[in-house]
C-alpha cells in the first residue's frame, strides 16, 4: 500500500508503561490509569500526525500481560475494543491502523473473539488511508515473533538469513524503528520489536504514559533527527 510519506518517514515505537503507577499516585484504581492511557494514545496520534511521523507503533498488551489479575485484563481488553473502534477519528486523520501480535489461531493465543472482530474491522475500515500507520501490539512478544519467522523462512526453502527472516515477521511492511520510547522510568526493552528495533535510538523518560505529551514526543524525536 503506497503512503503519502517518503521512504524515510520516521518510525516511533512506544512501550506505554506506568499507567498503574499514574493511577496509584492519585489514589485511583489501576484500571483508571489504563483508561487515561488509552485517551492519551488518542491524543498522541493527533500530535504524531501533525509531526509528520510515518509510523507509530505502540505496545498495548504483551504475551506476559495475561498473568495480570482477571479484572485488570478484562478492563484492558475493553480498552482495546474502544481503541480499535476509533475508526471515525482515524479516517478523519487519514491514519491506517494495523495490529501486530501472535496469530489468533496459534496454539497459545487467547484474544477473545470480540477483540479479534474489533481489530479486523478497524483494519478493513481504515485500509484506504494513506497517512500515518498506527500499529498496535496486542498479545505481542518479540521472541515468539522471531521463532515463527525463522521457522517460516526455513520451511519456505529460502534459507535462514536476514532477508528471509524479515519477510516472515508478523508485519513484514513495518520499517526499522528509528526511536524506541519507554515511559515511567523503566529502562528495559521487555521483548518489544526485538528485530525491528535493532538499530533504534532509545528515549527513556520518567513521565508515566498518561502524561506523555507533545513536549515528550519532541524530546524523543530529537534523538532521531
Ligand atoms: C502499562 O502500564 C500498560 C500495560 C502493561 C498494559 P502498567 O500497567 O504496566 O503500569 P505500571 O508499570 O504498573 O505503573
Ligand atoms: C510492557 O510493560 C508491556 C506493555 C507496555 C504493554 P510491563 O509493565 O508489562 O513490562 P515489564 O514486565 O515491567 O517489563
Ligand atoms: Mg508496567
Short mmCIF file of C-alpha atoms and ligand atoms in Angstrom, two decimals:
data_model
loop_
_atom_site.label_atom_id
_atom_site.label_comp_id
_atom_site.label_asym_id
_atom_site.label_seq_id
_atom_site.Cartn_x
_atom_site.Cartn_y
_atom_site.Cartn_z
CA UNK A 1 0.00 0.00 0.00
CA UNK A 2 1.56 3.33 -1.01
CA UNK A 3 1.64 6.07 1.60
CA UNK A 4 1.90 9.85 1.40
CA UNK A 5 5.30 9.65 3.06
CA UNK A 6 8.76 9.20 1.59
CA UNK A 7 10.68 6.05 2.48
CA UNK A 8 12.49 7.80 5.29
CA UNK A 9 9.30 8.66 7.21
CA UNK A 10 10.13 8.17 10.87
CA UNK A 11 9.08 5.12 12.82
CA UNK A 12 8.48 5.80 16.51
CA UNK A 13 7.69 2.85 18.78
CA UNK A 14 6.41 3.33 22.35
CA UNK A 15 6.36 0.97 25.31
CA UNK A 16 3.42 2.59 27.07
CA UNK A 17 4.35 1.94 30.70
CA UNK A 18 3.31 3.41 34.04
CA UNK A 19 -0.49 3.53 33.82
CA UNK A 20 -0.83 1.69 37.13
CA UNK A 21 1.59 3.96 38.98
CA UNK A 22 -0.05 7.06 37.46
CA UNK A 23 -3.35 5.95 38.98
CA UNK A 24 -1.79 4.89 42.28
CA UNK A 25 -0.28 8.33 42.83
CA UNK A 26 -3.77 9.79 42.51
CA UNK A 27 -5.41 7.25 44.80
CA UNK A 28 -7.28 5.75 41.84
CA UNK A 29 -7.61 2.09 40.83
CA UNK A 30 -5.10 0.83 38.23
CA UNK A 31 -7.91 0.50 35.69
CA UNK A 32 -8.34 4.30 35.73
CA UNK A 33 -4.71 4.60 34.69
CA UNK A 34 -5.30 2.30 31.72
CA UNK A 35 -8.37 4.30 30.72
CA UNK A 36 -6.35 7.52 30.83
CA UNK A 37 -3.51 5.81 28.93
CA UNK A 38 -5.87 4.95 26.08
CA UNK A 39 -7.15 8.53 25.99
CA UNK A 40 -3.57 9.77 25.86
CA UNK A 41 -2.79 7.47 22.95
CA UNK A 42 -5.69 9.04 21.04
CA UNK A 43 -4.21 12.49 21.78
CA UNK A 44 -0.73 11.37 20.81
CA UNK A 45 -1.91 10.01 17.47
CA UNK A 46 -3.14 13.52 16.57
CA UNK A 47 0.18 15.05 17.59
CA UNK A 48 2.18 12.43 15.71
CA UNK A 49 0.18 13.14 12.55
CA UNK A 50 0.97 16.86 12.93
CA UNK A 51 4.66 15.98 13.29
CA UNK A 52 4.50 14.05 10.02
CA UNK A 53 5.59 10.80 11.62
CA UNK A 54 5.18 7.93 9.16
CA UNK A 55 4.84 5.01 11.53
CA UNK A 56 3.73 4.93 15.17
CA UNK A 57 3.81 1.55 16.88
CA UNK A 58 2.61 1.10 20.46
CA UNK A 59 2.86 -1.77 22.93
CA UNK A 60 -0.66 -2.23 24.25
CA UNK A 61 -0.51 -5.73 25.76
CA UNK A 62 2.27 -8.28 25.93
CA UNK A 63 2.15 -12.09 25.87
CA UNK A 64 3.17 -11.89 29.56
CA UNK A 65 0.39 -9.45 30.50
CA UNK A 66 -2.21 -12.30 30.55
CA UNK A 67 -0.75 -13.12 34.01
CA UNK A 68 -2.28 -9.96 35.48
CA UNK A 69 -5.42 -10.17 37.64
CA UNK A 70 -8.50 -11.12 35.59
CA UNK A 71 -10.44 -7.87 36.22
CA UNK A 72 -7.46 -5.78 35.05
CA UNK A 73 -7.04 -7.94 31.92
CA UNK A 74 -10.77 -7.60 31.17
CA UNK A 75 -10.54 -3.83 31.50
CA UNK A 76 -7.53 -3.66 29.17
CA UNK A 77 -9.34 -5.88 26.63
CA UNK A 78 -12.28 -3.48 26.68
CA UNK A 79 -9.95 -0.55 26.10
CA UNK A 80 -8.52 -2.26 23.02
CA UNK A 81 -12.05 -2.72 21.70
CA UNK A 82 -12.51 1.02 22.27
CA UNK A 83 -9.18 1.89 20.64
CA UNK A 84 -9.86 -0.20 17.54
CA UNK A 85 -13.33 1.33 17.47
CA UNK A 86 -11.94 4.83 16.89
CA UNK A 87 -12.38 4.40 13.14
CA UNK A 88 -14.07 7.77 12.52
CA UNK A 89 -11.17 9.61 14.17
CA UNK A 90 -8.58 7.56 12.30
CA UNK A 91 -10.32 8.19 8.99
CA UNK A 92 -10.51 11.93 9.72
CA UNK A 93 -6.74 11.85 10.33
CA UNK A 94 -6.05 9.60 7.28
CA UNK A 95 -4.43 7.09 9.65
CA UNK A 96 -4.31 3.40 8.75
CA UNK A 97 -4.43 1.09 11.76
CA UNK A 98 -2.60 -2.23 11.96
CA UNK A 99 -2.19 -4.88 14.60
CA UNK A 100 0.91 -6.88 15.47
CA UNK A 101 0.82 -9.96 17.69
CA UNK A 102 0.50 -13.73 17.87
CA UNK A 103 -1.81 -15.00 15.15
CA UNK A 104 -5.30 -15.57 16.57
CA UNK A 105 -5.20 -19.25 15.54
CA UNK A 106 -1.84 -20.03 17.15
CA UNK A 107 -1.99 -22.58 20.00
CA UNK A 108 -1.14 -20.10 22.79
CA UNK A 109 -3.30 -17.22 21.56
CA UNK A 110 -6.08 -16.11 23.92
CA UNK A 111 -7.53 -12.99 22.33
CA UNK A 112 -11.34 -13.12 22.76
CA UNK A 113 -13.48 -13.00 19.65
CA UNK A 114 -14.95 -9.57 20.34
CA UNK A 115 -11.46 -8.07 20.36
CA UNK A 116 -10.49 -10.03 17.24
CA UNK A 117 -13.57 -8.64 15.50
CA UNK A 118 -12.78 -5.04 16.53
CA UNK A 119 -9.22 -5.45 15.25
CA UNK A 120 -10.28 -6.93 11.91
CA UNK A 121 -12.98 -4.31 11.39
CA UNK A 122 -10.66 -1.37 12.16
CA UNK A 123 -8.01 -2.69 9.78
CA UNK A 124 -10.57 -3.08 6.99
CA UNK A 125 -12.29 0.25 7.65
CA UNK A 126 -9.04 2.25 7.60
CA UNK A 127 -7.27 0.26 4.87
CA UNK A 128 -7.69 3.03 2.30
CA UNK A 129 -5.94 5.70 4.40
CA UNK A 130 -2.57 6.83 3.09
CA UNK A 131 -1.16 8.82 6.01
CA UNK A 132 0.47 7.62 9.21
CA UNK A 133 0.33 3.92 10.01
CA UNK A 134 -0.62 3.23 13.64
CA UNK A 135 0.34 -0.29 14.67
CA UNK A 136 -0.96 -1.64 17.96
CA UNK A 137 0.94 -4.53 19.52
CA UNK A 138 -1.56 -6.75 21.32
CA UNK A 139 -0.67 -10.22 22.63
CA UNK A 140 2.75 -9.46 21.22
CA UNK A 141 6.14 -10.90 22.14
CA UNK A 142 9.30 -10.35 20.12
CA UNK A 143 10.86 -13.75 20.78
CA UNK A 144 7.75 -15.63 19.63
CA UNK A 145 7.66 -13.47 16.51
CA UNK A 146 11.27 -14.34 15.73
CA UNK A 147 10.82 -18.07 16.32
CA UNK A 148 7.81 -18.09 13.97
CA UNK A 149 9.71 -16.06 11.35
CA UNK A 150 12.73 -18.35 11.41
CA UNK A 151 10.54 -21.46 11.15
CA UNK A 152 8.60 -19.95 8.23
CA UNK A 153 11.80 -18.87 6.49
CA UNK A 154 13.23 -22.37 6.85
CA UNK A 155 10.14 -24.20 5.65
CA UNK A 156 9.75 -21.85 2.68
CA UNK A 157 13.07 -23.14 1.40
CA UNK A 158 14.57 -19.63 1.15
CA UNK A 159 17.12 -20.43 3.81
CA UNK A 160 17.57 -18.58 7.07
CA UNK A 161 19.08 -15.15 6.51
CA UNK A 162 18.36 -11.50 7.33
CA UNK A 163 16.15 -11.02 4.25
CA UNK A 164 14.09 -14.18 4.64
CA UNK A 165 13.51 -13.63 8.37
CA UNK A 166 12.45 -10.03 7.66
CA UNK A 167 9.95 -11.26 5.08
CA UNK A 168 8.30 -13.65 7.56
CA UNK A 169 7.85 -11.35 10.54
CA UNK A 170 4.23 -10.78 11.68
CA UNK A 171 4.11 -7.49 9.72
CA UNK A 172 6.85 -7.52 7.09
CA UNK A 173 5.88 -3.99 5.97
CA UNK A 174 6.91 -2.48 9.32
CA UNK A 175 10.12 -0.48 8.71
CA UNK A 176 13.05 -0.35 11.14
CA UNK A 177 12.31 1.60 14.32
CA UNK A 178 14.08 4.98 14.48
CA UNK A 179 13.23 5.83 18.10
CA UNK A 180 12.09 3.47 20.81
CA UNK A 181 10.35 5.20 23.72
CA UNK A 182 9.78 3.78 27.17
CA UNK A 183 7.89 5.76 29.75
CA UNK A 184 7.72 5.68 33.53
CA UNK A 185 11.39 5.38 34.37
CA UNK A 186 11.87 1.73 33.41
CA UNK A 187 14.93 1.13 31.28
CA UNK A 188 14.04 -2.21 29.70
CA UNK A 189 13.08 -3.39 26.23
CA UNK A 190 10.64 -6.04 27.57
CA UNK A 191 10.54 -8.25 24.45
CA UNK A 192 9.22 -5.47 22.18
CA UNK A 193 10.14 -5.37 18.45
CA UNK A 194 13.49 -7.09 19.03
CA UNK A 195 14.25 -7.40 15.33
CA UNK A 196 12.75 -4.11 14.11
CA UNK A 197 14.40 -2.01 16.85
CA UNK A 198 17.88 -3.44 16.33
CA UNK A 199 19.27 -0.02 15.38
CA UNK A 200 16.87 2.28 17.23
CA UNK A 201 17.81 5.24 19.39
CA UNK A 202 16.18 4.84 22.79
CA UNK A 203 14.31 7.55 24.70
CA UNK A 204 13.69 6.77 28.36
CA UNK A 205 11.55 9.20 30.31
CA UNK A 206 10.25 9.35 33.87
CA UNK A 207 6.88 10.57 32.61
CA UNK A 208 4.13 7.98 33.01
CA UNK A 209 2.31 7.05 29.80
CA UNK A 210 -0.83 9.13 30.54
CA UNK A 211 1.48 12.19 30.83
CA UNK A 212 3.48 11.52 27.64
CA UNK A 213 2.66 14.71 25.73
CA UNK A 214 3.79 16.82 22.78
CA UNK A 215 6.96 18.03 24.54
CA UNK A 216 7.88 14.44 25.41
CA UNK A 217 7.35 13.32 21.82
CA UNK A 218 9.52 16.17 20.58
CA UNK A 219 12.29 15.17 23.00
CA UNK A 220 12.13 11.63 21.64
CA UNK A 221 12.14 12.86 18.03
CA UNK A 222 15.24 14.96 18.75
CA UNK A 223 17.15 11.69 19.08
CA UNK A 224 16.20 10.66 15.55
CA UNK A 225 16.73 13.86 13.61
C1 LIG B 1 1.35 -0.19 31.09
O1 LIG B 1 1.13 0.26 32.39
C2 LIG B 1 0.13 -0.81 30.48
C3 LIG B 1 0.21 -2.27 30.27
C4 LIG B 1 1.26 -3.01 30.50
C5 LIG B 1 -0.97 -2.93 29.77
P1 LIG B 1 1.33 -0.71 33.63
O2 LIG B 1 0.03 -1.36 33.93
O3 LIG B 1 2.47 -1.64 33.39
O4 LIG B 1 1.67 0.33 34.77
P2 LIG B 1 2.73 0.16 35.93
O5 LIG B 1 4.04 -0.23 35.32
O6 LIG B 1 2.20 -0.90 36.83
O7 LIG B 1 2.78 1.51 36.58
C1 LIG B 2 5.46 -3.72 28.97
O1 LIG B 2 5.02 -3.25 30.18
C2 LIG B 2 4.31 -4.10 28.11
C3 LIG B 2 3.41 -3.03 27.73
C4 LIG B 2 3.62 -1.76 27.92
C5 LIG B 2 2.20 -3.45 27.08
P1 LIG B 2 5.06 -4.14 31.52
O2 LIG B 2 4.84 -3.19 32.63
O3 LIG B 2 4.17 -5.30 31.40
O4 LIG B 2 6.57 -4.64 31.43
P2 LIG B 2 7.59 -5.27 32.43
O5 LIG B 2 7.15 -6.68 32.62
O6 LIG B 2 7.53 -4.45 33.67
O7 LIG B 2 8.90 -5.17 31.73
MG1 LIG B 3 4.47 -1.60 33.87
#
